Amino acid sequence: MTGYPPSVPTEPDYGRLWAGGVATAVVAALAAVVGLLIARGLFDVAVLAPKGNGIWGNANTLTYALCAAVAALLATGLMHLLSLATSAPGQFFTWIMVLITAIAIVLPLTLTVKTDAKVATALINLAIGAVITTLVSTVAATARRRRRDRDAPAPTVKWDNGPHYYS
């Protein structure tokens, strides 16, 4: 999955992890926009702000999309931290994200608003959580580079000292 044979030792490439995290933030923001467009535009469901201020205040599409993007960046930071501190970062990350996504799904269902608004918000949160969890997990699994042996001497460069003719 990393592109290297299993016998080649690798280490995380944090630059690629964060580049993937930024791309995930864009996808998560777009997933929020699409979810809101479907709920509001196709089904005429008042997501997030039913009859006044909902749990998100008077949130609009931009605010929801930005929150989704920030969540993706926070998830990338979590993966980075877990990669530094644990022996099985992918497993811990997945469990943490599944539980956070479950909270994001259940929370709107506890509000005293119309059922369609509760369900639409929960489904959008599920989609955003699934996008972030799968993309950051995949990026982390593939953002690897060949590990350099720290005790090995640096490779030497051989210069061609063949015949040189000067006029």
mmCIF file with all atom_site columns, C-alpha atoms in Angstrom:
data_model
loop_
_atom_site.group_PDB
_atom_site.id
_atom_site.type_symbol
_atom_site.label_atom_id
_atom_site.label_alt_id
_atom_site.label_comp_id
_atom_site.label_asym_id
_atom_site.label_entity_id
_atom_site.label_seq_id
_atom_site.pdbx_PDB_ins_code
_atom_site.Cartn_x
_atom_site.Cartn_y
_atom_site.Cartn_z
_atom_site.occupancy
_atom_site.B_iso_or_equiv
_atom_site.pdbx_formal_charge
_atom_site.auth_seq_id
_atom_site.auth_comp_id
_atom_site.auth_asym_id
_atom_site.auth_atom_id
_atom_site.pdbx_PDB_model_num
ATOM 1   C CA . MET A 1 1   ? 0.000   0.000  0.000   1.00 0.00 ? 1   MET A CA 1
ATOM 2   C CA . THR A 1 2   ? 2.959   2.338  0.527   1.00 0.00 ? 2   THR A CA 1
ATOM 3   C CA . GLY A 1 3   ? 4.558   1.615  -2.831  1.00 0.00 ? 3   GLY A CA 1
ATOM 4   C CA . TYR A 1 4   ? 7.551   -0.023 -1.150  1.00 0.00 ? 4   TYR A CA 1
ATOM 5   C CA . PRO A 1 5   ? 8.044   -3.775 -0.735  1.00 0.00 ? 5   PRO A CA 1
ATOM 6   C CA . PRO A 1 6   ? 7.207   -4.967 2.813   1.00 0.00 ? 6   PRO A CA 1
ATOM 7   C CA . SER A 1 7   ? 10.901  -5.613 3.495   1.00 0.00 ? 7   SER A CA 1
ATOM 8   C CA . VAL A 1 8   ? 11.823  -1.947 2.984   1.00 0.00 ? 8   VAL A CA 1
ATOM 9   C CA . PRO A 1 9   ? 11.577  0.012  6.257   1.00 0.00 ? 9   PRO A CA 1
ATOM 10  C CA . THR A 1 10  ? 9.516   3.178  5.931   1.00 0.00 ? 10  THR A CA 1
ATOM 11  C CA . GLU A 1 11  ? 8.581   6.124  8.118   1.00 0.00 ? 11  GLU A CA 1
ATOM 12  C CA . PRO A 1 12  ? 5.749   8.670  7.961   1.00 0.00 ? 12  PRO A CA 1
ATOM 13  C CA . ASP A 1 13  ? 6.163   11.509 5.491   1.00 0.00 ? 13  ASP A CA 1
ATOM 14  C CA . TYR A 1 14  ? 4.511   14.338 7.411   1.00 0.00 ? 14  TYR A CA 1
ATOM 15  C CA . GLY A 1 15  ? 4.684   16.773 4.499   1.00 0.00 ? 15  GLY A CA 1
ATOM 16  C CA . ARG A 1 16  ? 2.566   14.432 2.384   1.00 0.00 ? 16  ARG A CA 1
ATOM 17  C CA . LEU A 1 17  ? 0.274   13.760 5.363   1.00 0.00 ? 17  LEU A CA 1
ATOM 18  C CA . TRP A 1 18  ? -0.459  17.484 5.760   1.00 0.00 ? 18  TRP A CA 1
ATOM 19  C CA . ALA A 1 19  ? -0.837  18.008 1.998   1.00 0.00 ? 19  ALA A CA 1
ATOM 20  C CA . GLY A 1 20  ? -3.415  15.222 2.067   1.00 0.00 ? 20  GLY A CA 1
ATOM 21  C CA . GLY A 1 21  ? -4.999  16.827 5.131   1.00 0.00 ? 21  GLY A CA 1
ATOM 22  C CA . VAL A 1 22  ? -5.447  20.113 3.279   1.00 0.00 ? 22  VAL A CA 1
ATOM 23  C CA . ALA A 1 23  ? -6.975  18.254 0.328   1.00 0.00 ? 23  ALA A CA 1
ATOM 24  C CA . THR A 1 24  ? -9.254  16.433 2.770   1.00 0.00 ? 24  THR A CA 1
ATOM 25  C CA . ALA A 1 25  ? -10.322 19.788 4.224   1.00 0.00 ? 25  ALA A CA 1
ATOM 26  C CA . VAL A 1 26  ? -11.389 20.924 0.756   1.00 0.00 ? 26  VAL A CA 1
ATOM 27  C CA . VAL A 1 27  ? -13.341 17.702 0.157   1.00 0.00 ? 27  VAL A CA 1
ATOM 28  C CA . ALA A 1 28  ? -15.006 17.896 3.593   1.00 0.00 ? 28  ALA A CA 1
ATOM 29  C CA . ALA A 1 29  ? -16.045 21.508 2.984   1.00 0.00 ? 29  ALA A CA 1
ATOM 30  C CA . LEU A 1 30  ? -17.491 20.562 -0.386  1.00 0.00 ? 30  LEU A CA 1
ATOM 31  C CA . ALA A 1 31  ? -19.320 17.591 1.171   1.00 0.00 ? 31  ALA A CA 1
ATOM 32  C CA . ALA A 1 32  ? -20.922 20.006 3.638   1.00 0.00 ? 32  ALA A CA 1
ATOM 33  C CA . VAL A 1 33  ? -22.006 22.311 0.814   1.00 0.00 ? 33  VAL A CA 1
ATOM 34  C CA . VAL A 1 34  ? -23.445 19.433 -1.207  1.00 0.00 ? 34  VAL A CA 1
ATOM 35  C CA . GLY A 1 35  ? -25.287 18.098 1.849   1.00 0.00 ? 35  GLY A CA 1
ATOM 36  C CA . LEU A 1 36  ? -26.776 21.497 2.577   1.00 0.00 ? 36  LEU A CA 1
ATOM 37  C CA . LEU A 1 37  ? -27.759 22.015 -1.050  1.00 0.00 ? 37  LEU A CA 1
ATOM 38  C CA . ILE A 1 38  ? -29.526 18.656 -1.108  1.00 0.00 ? 38  ILE A CA 1
ATOM 39  C CA . ALA A 1 39  ? -31.293 19.204 2.224   1.00 0.00 ? 39  ALA A CA 1
ATOM 40  C CA . ARG A 1 40  ? -32.292 22.817 1.637   1.00 0.00 ? 40  ARG A CA 1
ATOM 41  C CA . GLY A 1 41  ? -32.606 22.886 -2.137  1.00 0.00 ? 41  GLY A CA 1
ATOM 42  C CA . LEU A 1 42  ? -34.149 19.511 -2.956  1.00 0.00 ? 42  LEU A CA 1
ATOM 43  C CA . PHE A 1 43  ? -36.034 18.674 0.230   1.00 0.00 ? 43  PHE A CA 1
ATOM 44  C CA . ASP A 1 44  ? -36.686 22.185 1.610   1.00 0.00 ? 44  ASP A CA 1
ATOM 45  C CA . VAL A 1 45  ? -35.371 21.163 5.048   1.00 0.00 ? 45  VAL A CA 1
ATOM 46  C CA . ALA A 1 46  ? -34.086 23.913 7.348   1.00 0.00 ? 46  ALA A CA 1
ATOM 47  C CA . VAL A 1 47  ? -30.729 22.477 8.387   1.00 0.00 ? 47  VAL A CA 1
ATOM 48  C CA . LEU A 1 48  ? -28.956 23.965 11.411  1.00 0.00 ? 48  LEU A CA 1
ATOM 49  C CA . ALA A 1 49  ? -31.156 27.015 11.858  1.00 0.00 ? 49  ALA A CA 1
ATOM 50  C CA . PRO A 1 50  ? -34.762 25.906 12.146  1.00 0.00 ? 50  PRO A CA 1
ATOM 51  C CA . LYS A 1 51  ? -37.076 28.728 13.328  1.00 0.00 ? 51  LYS A CA 1
ATOM 52  C CA . GLY A 1 52  ? -34.454 30.933 14.862  1.00 0.00 ? 52  GLY A CA 1
ATOM 53  C CA . ASN A 1 53  ? -31.067 29.931 16.137  1.00 0.00 ? 53  ASN A CA 1
ATOM 54  C CA . GLY A 1 54  ? -30.228 26.260 16.275  1.00 0.00 ? 54  GLY A CA 1
ATOM 55  C CA . ILE A 1 55  ? -27.336 24.595 18.058  1.00 0.00 ? 55  ILE A CA 1
ATOM 56  C CA . TRP A 1 56  ? -24.925 26.250 15.616  1.00 0.00 ? 56  TRP A CA 1
ATOM 57  C CA . GLY A 1 57  ? -26.454 29.689 16.106  1.00 0.00 ? 57  GLY A CA 1
ATOM 58  C CA . ASN A 1 58  ? -27.475 31.271 12.826  1.00 0.00 ? 58  ASN A CA 1
ATOM 59  C CA . ALA A 1 59  ? -24.959 29.246 10.896  1.00 0.00 ? 59  ALA A CA 1
ATOM 60  C CA . ASN A 1 60  ? -24.933 29.465 7.144   1.00 0.00 ? 60  ASN A CA 1
ATOM 61  C CA . THR A 1 61  ? -23.463 27.306 4.418   1.00 0.00 ? 61  THR A CA 1
ATOM 62  C CA . LEU A 1 62  ? -20.049 28.986 4.546   1.00 0.00 ? 62  LEU A CA 1
ATOM 63  C CA . THR A 1 63  ? -19.798 28.527 8.315   1.00 0.00 ? 63  THR A CA 1
ATOM 64  C CA . TYR A 1 64  ? -20.720 24.847 8.077   1.00 0.00 ? 64  TYR A CA 1
ATOM 65  C CA . ALA A 1 65  ? -18.226 24.288 5.244   1.00 0.00 ? 65  ALA A CA 1
ATOM 66  C CA . LEU A 1 66  ? -15.460 26.050 7.174   1.00 0.00 ? 66  LEU A CA 1
ATOM 67  C CA . CYS A 1 67  ? -16.236 23.970 10.281  1.00 0.00 ? 67  CYS A CA 1
ATOM 68  C CA . ALA A 1 68  ? -15.957 20.801 8.172   1.00 0.00 ? 68  ALA A CA 1
ATOM 69  C CA . ALA A 1 69  ? -12.599 21.973 6.791   1.00 0.00 ? 69  ALA A CA 1
ATOM 70  C CA . VAL A 1 70  ? -11.297 22.781 10.280  1.00 0.00 ? 70  VAL A CA 1
ATOM 71  C CA . ALA A 1 71  ? -12.453 19.365 11.479  1.00 0.00 ? 71  ALA A CA 1
ATOM 72  C CA . ALA A 1 72  ? -10.410 17.748 8.685   1.00 0.00 ? 72  ALA A CA 1
ATOM 73  C CA . LEU A 1 73  ? -7.312  19.719 9.665   1.00 0.00 ? 73  LEU A CA 1
ATOM 74  C CA . LEU A 1 74  ? -7.809  18.793 13.328  1.00 0.00 ? 74  LEU A CA 1
ATOM 75  C CA . ALA A 1 75  ? -8.149  15.146 12.294  1.00 0.00 ? 75  ALA A CA 1
ATOM 76  C CA . THR A 1 76  ? -4.879  15.426 10.356  1.00 0.00 ? 76  THR A CA 1
ATOM 77  C CA . GLY A 1 77  ? -3.223  16.859 13.463  1.00 0.00 ? 77  GLY A CA 1
ATOM 78  C CA . LEU A 1 78  ? -4.621  13.976 15.495  1.00 0.00 ? 78  LEU A CA 1
ATOM 79  C CA . MET A 1 79  ? -3.196  11.465 13.015  1.00 0.00 ? 79  MET A CA 1
ATOM 80  C CA . HIS A 1 80  ? 0.174   13.216 13.117  1.00 0.00 ? 80  HIS A CA 1
ATOM 81  C CA . LEU A 1 81  ? 0.195   13.076 16.922  1.00 0.00 ? 81  LEU A CA 1
ATOM 82  C CA . LEU A 1 82  ? -0.877  9.425  16.980  1.00 0.00 ? 82  LEU A CA 1
ATOM 83  C CA . SER A 1 83  ? 1.833   8.572  14.433  1.00 0.00 ? 83  SER A CA 1
ATOM 84  C CA . LEU A 1 84  ? 4.426   10.040 16.769  1.00 0.00 ? 84  LEU A CA 1
ATOM 85  C CA . ALA A 1 85  ? 3.077   8.560  19.988  1.00 0.00 ? 85  ALA A CA 1
ATOM 86  C CA . THR A 1 86  ? 1.453   5.170  19.341  1.00 0.00 ? 86  THR A CA 1
ATOM 87  C CA . SER A 1 87  ? 2.365   1.870  17.764  1.00 0.00 ? 87  SER A CA 1
ATOM 88  C CA . ALA A 1 88  ? -0.954  1.508  15.885  1.00 0.00 ? 88  ALA A CA 1
ATOM 89  C CA . PRO A 1 89  ? -1.959  5.043  14.909  1.00 0.00 ? 89  PRO A CA 1
ATOM 90  C CA . GLY A 1 90  ? -4.417  3.972  12.209  1.00 0.00 ? 90  GLY A CA 1
ATOM 91  C CA . GLN A 1 91  ? -6.489  1.873  14.585  1.00 0.00 ? 91  GLN A CA 1
ATOM 92  C CA . PHE A 1 92  ? -6.623  4.535  17.288  1.00 0.00 ? 92  PHE A CA 1
ATOM 93  C CA . PHE A 1 93  ? -7.440  7.208  14.717  1.00 0.00 ? 93  PHE A CA 1
ATOM 94  C CA . THR A 1 94  ? -10.296 5.193  13.246  1.00 0.00 ? 94  THR A CA 1
ATOM 95  C CA . TRP A 1 95  ? -11.852 4.499  16.656  1.00 0.00 ? 95  TRP A CA 1
ATOM 96  C CA . ILE A 1 96  ? -11.540 8.124  17.759  1.00 0.00 ? 96  ILE A CA 1
ATOM 97  C CA . MET A 1 97  ? -13.065 9.392  14.510  1.00 0.00 ? 97  MET A CA 1
ATOM 98  C CA . VAL A 1 98  ? -15.929 6.862  14.585  1.00 0.00 ? 98  VAL A CA 1
ATOM 99  C CA . LEU A 1 99  ? -16.817 7.982  18.104  1.00 0.00 ? 99  LEU A CA 1
ATOM 100 C CA . ILE A 1 100 ? -16.553 11.701 17.249  1.00 0.00 ? 100 ILE A CA 1
ATOM 101 C CA . THR A 1 101 ? -18.721 11.106 14.170  1.00 0.00 ? 101 THR A CA 1
ATOM 102 C CA . ALA A 1 102 ? -21.254 9.260  16.332  1.00 0.00 ? 102 ALA A CA 1
ATOM 103 C CA . ILE A 1 103 ? -21.430 12.291 18.633  1.00 0.00 ? 103 ILE A CA 1
ATOM 104 C CA . ALA A 1 104 ? -21.924 14.567 15.605  1.00 0.00 ? 104 ALA A CA 1
ATOM 105 C CA . ILE A 1 105 ? -24.756 12.323 14.415  1.00 0.00 ? 105 ILE A CA 1
ATOM 106 C CA . VAL A 1 106 ? -26.528 11.948 17.767  1.00 0.00 ? 106 VAL A CA 1
ATOM 107 C CA . LEU A 1 107 ? -26.233 15.586 18.878  1.00 0.00 ? 107 LEU A CA 1
ATOM 108 C CA . PRO A 1 108 ? -28.682 17.057 16.337  1.00 0.00 ? 108 PRO A CA 1
ATOM 109 C CA . LEU A 1 109 ? -31.105 14.218 17.042  1.00 0.00 ? 109 LEU A CA 1
ATOM 110 C CA . THR A 1 110 ? -31.419 15.455 20.642  1.00 0.00 ? 110 THR A CA 1
ATOM 111 C CA . LEU A 1 111 ? -32.625 18.934 19.657  1.00 0.00 ? 111 LEU A CA 1
ATOM 112 C CA . THR A 1 112 ? -36.215 20.056 19.968  1.00 0.00 ? 112 THR A CA 1
ATOM 113 C CA . VAL A 1 113 ? -36.732 20.877 16.295  1.00 0.00 ? 113 VAL A CA 1
ATOM 114 C CA . LYS A 1 114 ? -38.538 19.256 13.391  1.00 0.00 ? 114 LYS A CA 1
ATOM 115 C CA . THR A 1 115 ? -37.586 15.655 12.746  1.00 0.00 ? 115 THR A CA 1
ATOM 116 C CA . ASP A 1 116 ? -36.600 16.329 9.131   1.00 0.00 ? 116 ASP A CA 1
ATOM 117 C CA . ALA A 1 117 ? -34.093 18.991 10.251  1.00 0.00 ? 117 ALA A CA 1
ATOM 118 C CA . LYS A 1 118 ? -32.634 16.597 12.853  1.00 0.00 ? 118 LYS A CA 1
ATOM 119 C CA . VAL A 1 119 ? -32.255 13.764 10.366  1.00 0.00 ? 119 VAL A CA 1
ATOM 120 C CA . ALA A 1 120 ? -30.836 15.958 7.586   1.00 0.00 ? 120 ALA A CA 1
ATOM 121 C CA . THR A 1 121 ? -28.228 17.468 9.912   1.00 0.00 ? 121 THR A CA 1
ATOM 122 C CA . ALA A 1 122 ? -27.298 14.033 11.268  1.00 0.00 ? 122 ALA A CA 1
ATOM 123 C CA . LEU A 1 123 ? -26.885 12.646 7.730   1.00 0.00 ? 123 LEU A CA 1
ATOM 124 C CA . ILE A 1 124 ? -24.714 15.564 6.647   1.00 0.00 ? 124 ILE A CA 1
ATOM 125 C CA . ASN A 1 125 ? -22.551 15.083 9.748   1.00 0.00 ? 125 ASN A CA 1
ATOM 126 C CA . LEU A 1 126 ? -22.283 11.370 8.960   1.00 0.00 ? 126 LEU A CA 1
ATOM 127 C CA . ALA A 1 127 ? -21.126 12.139 5.412   1.00 0.00 ? 127 ALA A CA 1
ATOM 128 C CA . ILE A 1 128 ? -18.542 14.670 6.614   1.00 0.00 ? 128 ILE A CA 1
ATOM 129 C CA . GLY A 1 129 ? -17.253 12.291 9.289   1.00 0.00 ? 129 GLY A CA 1
ATOM 130 C CA . ALA A 1 130 ? -16.976 9.434  6.795   1.00 0.00 ? 130 ALA A CA 1
ATOM 131 C CA . VAL A 1 131 ? -15.115 11.624 4.295   1.00 0.00 ? 131 VAL A CA 1
ATOM 132 C CA . ILE A 1 132 ? -12.620 12.840 6.878   1.00 0.00 ? 132 ILE A CA 1
ATOM 133 C CA . THR A 1 133 ? -12.065 9.431  8.464   1.00 0.00 ? 133 THR A CA 1
ATOM 134 C CA . THR A 1 134 ? -11.516 7.552  5.221   1.00 0.00 ? 134 THR A CA 1
ATOM 135 C CA . LEU A 1 135 ? -9.393  10.179 3.481   1.00 0.00 ? 135 LEU A CA 1
ATOM 136 C CA . VAL A 1 136 ? -7.070  10.953 6.413   1.00 0.00 ? 136 VAL A CA 1
ATOM 137 C CA . SER A 1 137 ? -6.668  7.216  7.118   1.00 0.00 ? 137 SER A CA 1
ATOM 138 C CA . THR A 1 138 ? -5.810  6.523  3.485   1.00 0.00 ? 138 THR A CA 1
ATOM 139 C CA . VAL A 1 139 ? -3.430  9.473  3.235   1.00 0.00 ? 139 VAL A CA 1
ATOM 140 C CA . ALA A 1 140 ? -1.645  8.436  6.438   1.00 0.00 ? 140 ALA A CA 1
ATOM 141 C CA . ALA A 1 141 ? -1.272  4.852  5.237   1.00 0.00 ? 141 ALA A CA 1
ATOM 142 C CA . THR A 1 142 ? 0.256   5.939  1.929   1.00 0.00 ? 142 THR A CA 1
ATOM 143 C CA . ALA A 1 143 ? 2.238   9.014  3.031   1.00 0.00 ? 143 ALA A CA 1
ATOM 144 C CA . ARG A 1 144 ? 5.404   7.088  3.775   1.00 0.00 ? 144 ARG A CA 1
ATOM 145 C CA . ARG A 1 145 ? 9.006   7.351  2.676   1.00 0.00 ? 145 ARG A CA 1
ATOM 146 C CA . ARG A 1 146 ? 11.958  5.002  2.804   1.00 0.00 ? 146 ARG A CA 1
ATOM 147 C CA . ARG A 1 147 ? 13.525  5.200  6.251   1.00 0.00 ? 147 ARG A CA 1
ATOM 148 C CA . ARG A 1 148 ? 17.151  6.261  6.283   1.00 0.00 ? 148 ARG A CA 1
ATOM 149 C CA . ASP A 1 149 ? 19.438  4.275  8.511   1.00 0.00 ? 149 ASP A CA 1
ATOM 150 C CA . ARG A 1 150 ? 20.714  6.897  10.924  1.00 0.00 ? 150 ARG A CA 1
ATOM 151 C CA . ASP A 1 151 ? 23.874  4.914  11.735  1.00 0.00 ? 151 ASP A CA 1
ATOM 152 C CA . ALA A 1 152 ? 24.836  4.230  8.139   1.00 0.00 ? 152 ALA A CA 1
ATOM 153 C CA . PRO A 1 153 ? 27.392  6.522  6.553   1.00 0.00 ? 153 PRO A CA 1
ATOM 154 C CA . ALA A 1 154 ? 26.122  9.040  4.065   1.00 0.00 ? 154 ALA A CA 1
ATOM 155 C CA . PRO A 1 155 ? 26.318  7.824  0.482   1.00 0.00 ? 155 PRO A CA 1
ATOM 156 C CA . THR A 1 156 ? 29.465  8.881  -1.287  1.00 0.00 ? 156 THR A CA 1
ATOM 157 C CA . VAL A 1 157 ? 29.438  10.576 -4.634  1.00 0.00 ? 157 VAL A CA 1
ATOM 158 C CA . LYS A 1 158 ? 31.814  9.228  -7.238  1.00 0.00 ? 158 LYS A CA 1
ATOM 159 C CA . TRP A 1 159 ? 33.134  11.820 -9.580  1.00 0.00 ? 159 TRP A CA 1
ATOM 160 C CA . ASP A 1 160 ? 34.315  10.901 -13.019 1.00 0.00 ? 160 ASP A CA 1
ATOM 161 C CA . ASN A 1 161 ? 38.006  11.731 -12.929 1.00 0.00 ? 161 ASN A CA 1
ATOM 162 C CA . GLY A 1 162 ? 38.633  10.322 -16.365 1.00 0.00 ? 162 GLY A CA 1
ATOM 163 C CA . PRO A 1 163 ? 40.941  11.962 -18.884 1.00 0.00 ? 163 PRO A CA 1
ATOM 164 C CA . HIS A 1 164 ? 40.384  15.639 -19.415 1.00 0.00 ? 164 HIS A CA 1
ATOM 165 C CA . TYR A 1 165 ? 41.888  17.367 -22.375 1.00 0.00 ? 165 TYR A CA 1
ATOM 166 C CA . TYR A 1 166 ? 42.517  21.053 -22.311 1.00 0.00 ? 166 TYR A CA 1
ATOM 167 C CA . SER A 1 167 ? 43.777  23.069 -25.167 1.00 0.00 ? 167 SER A CA 1
#
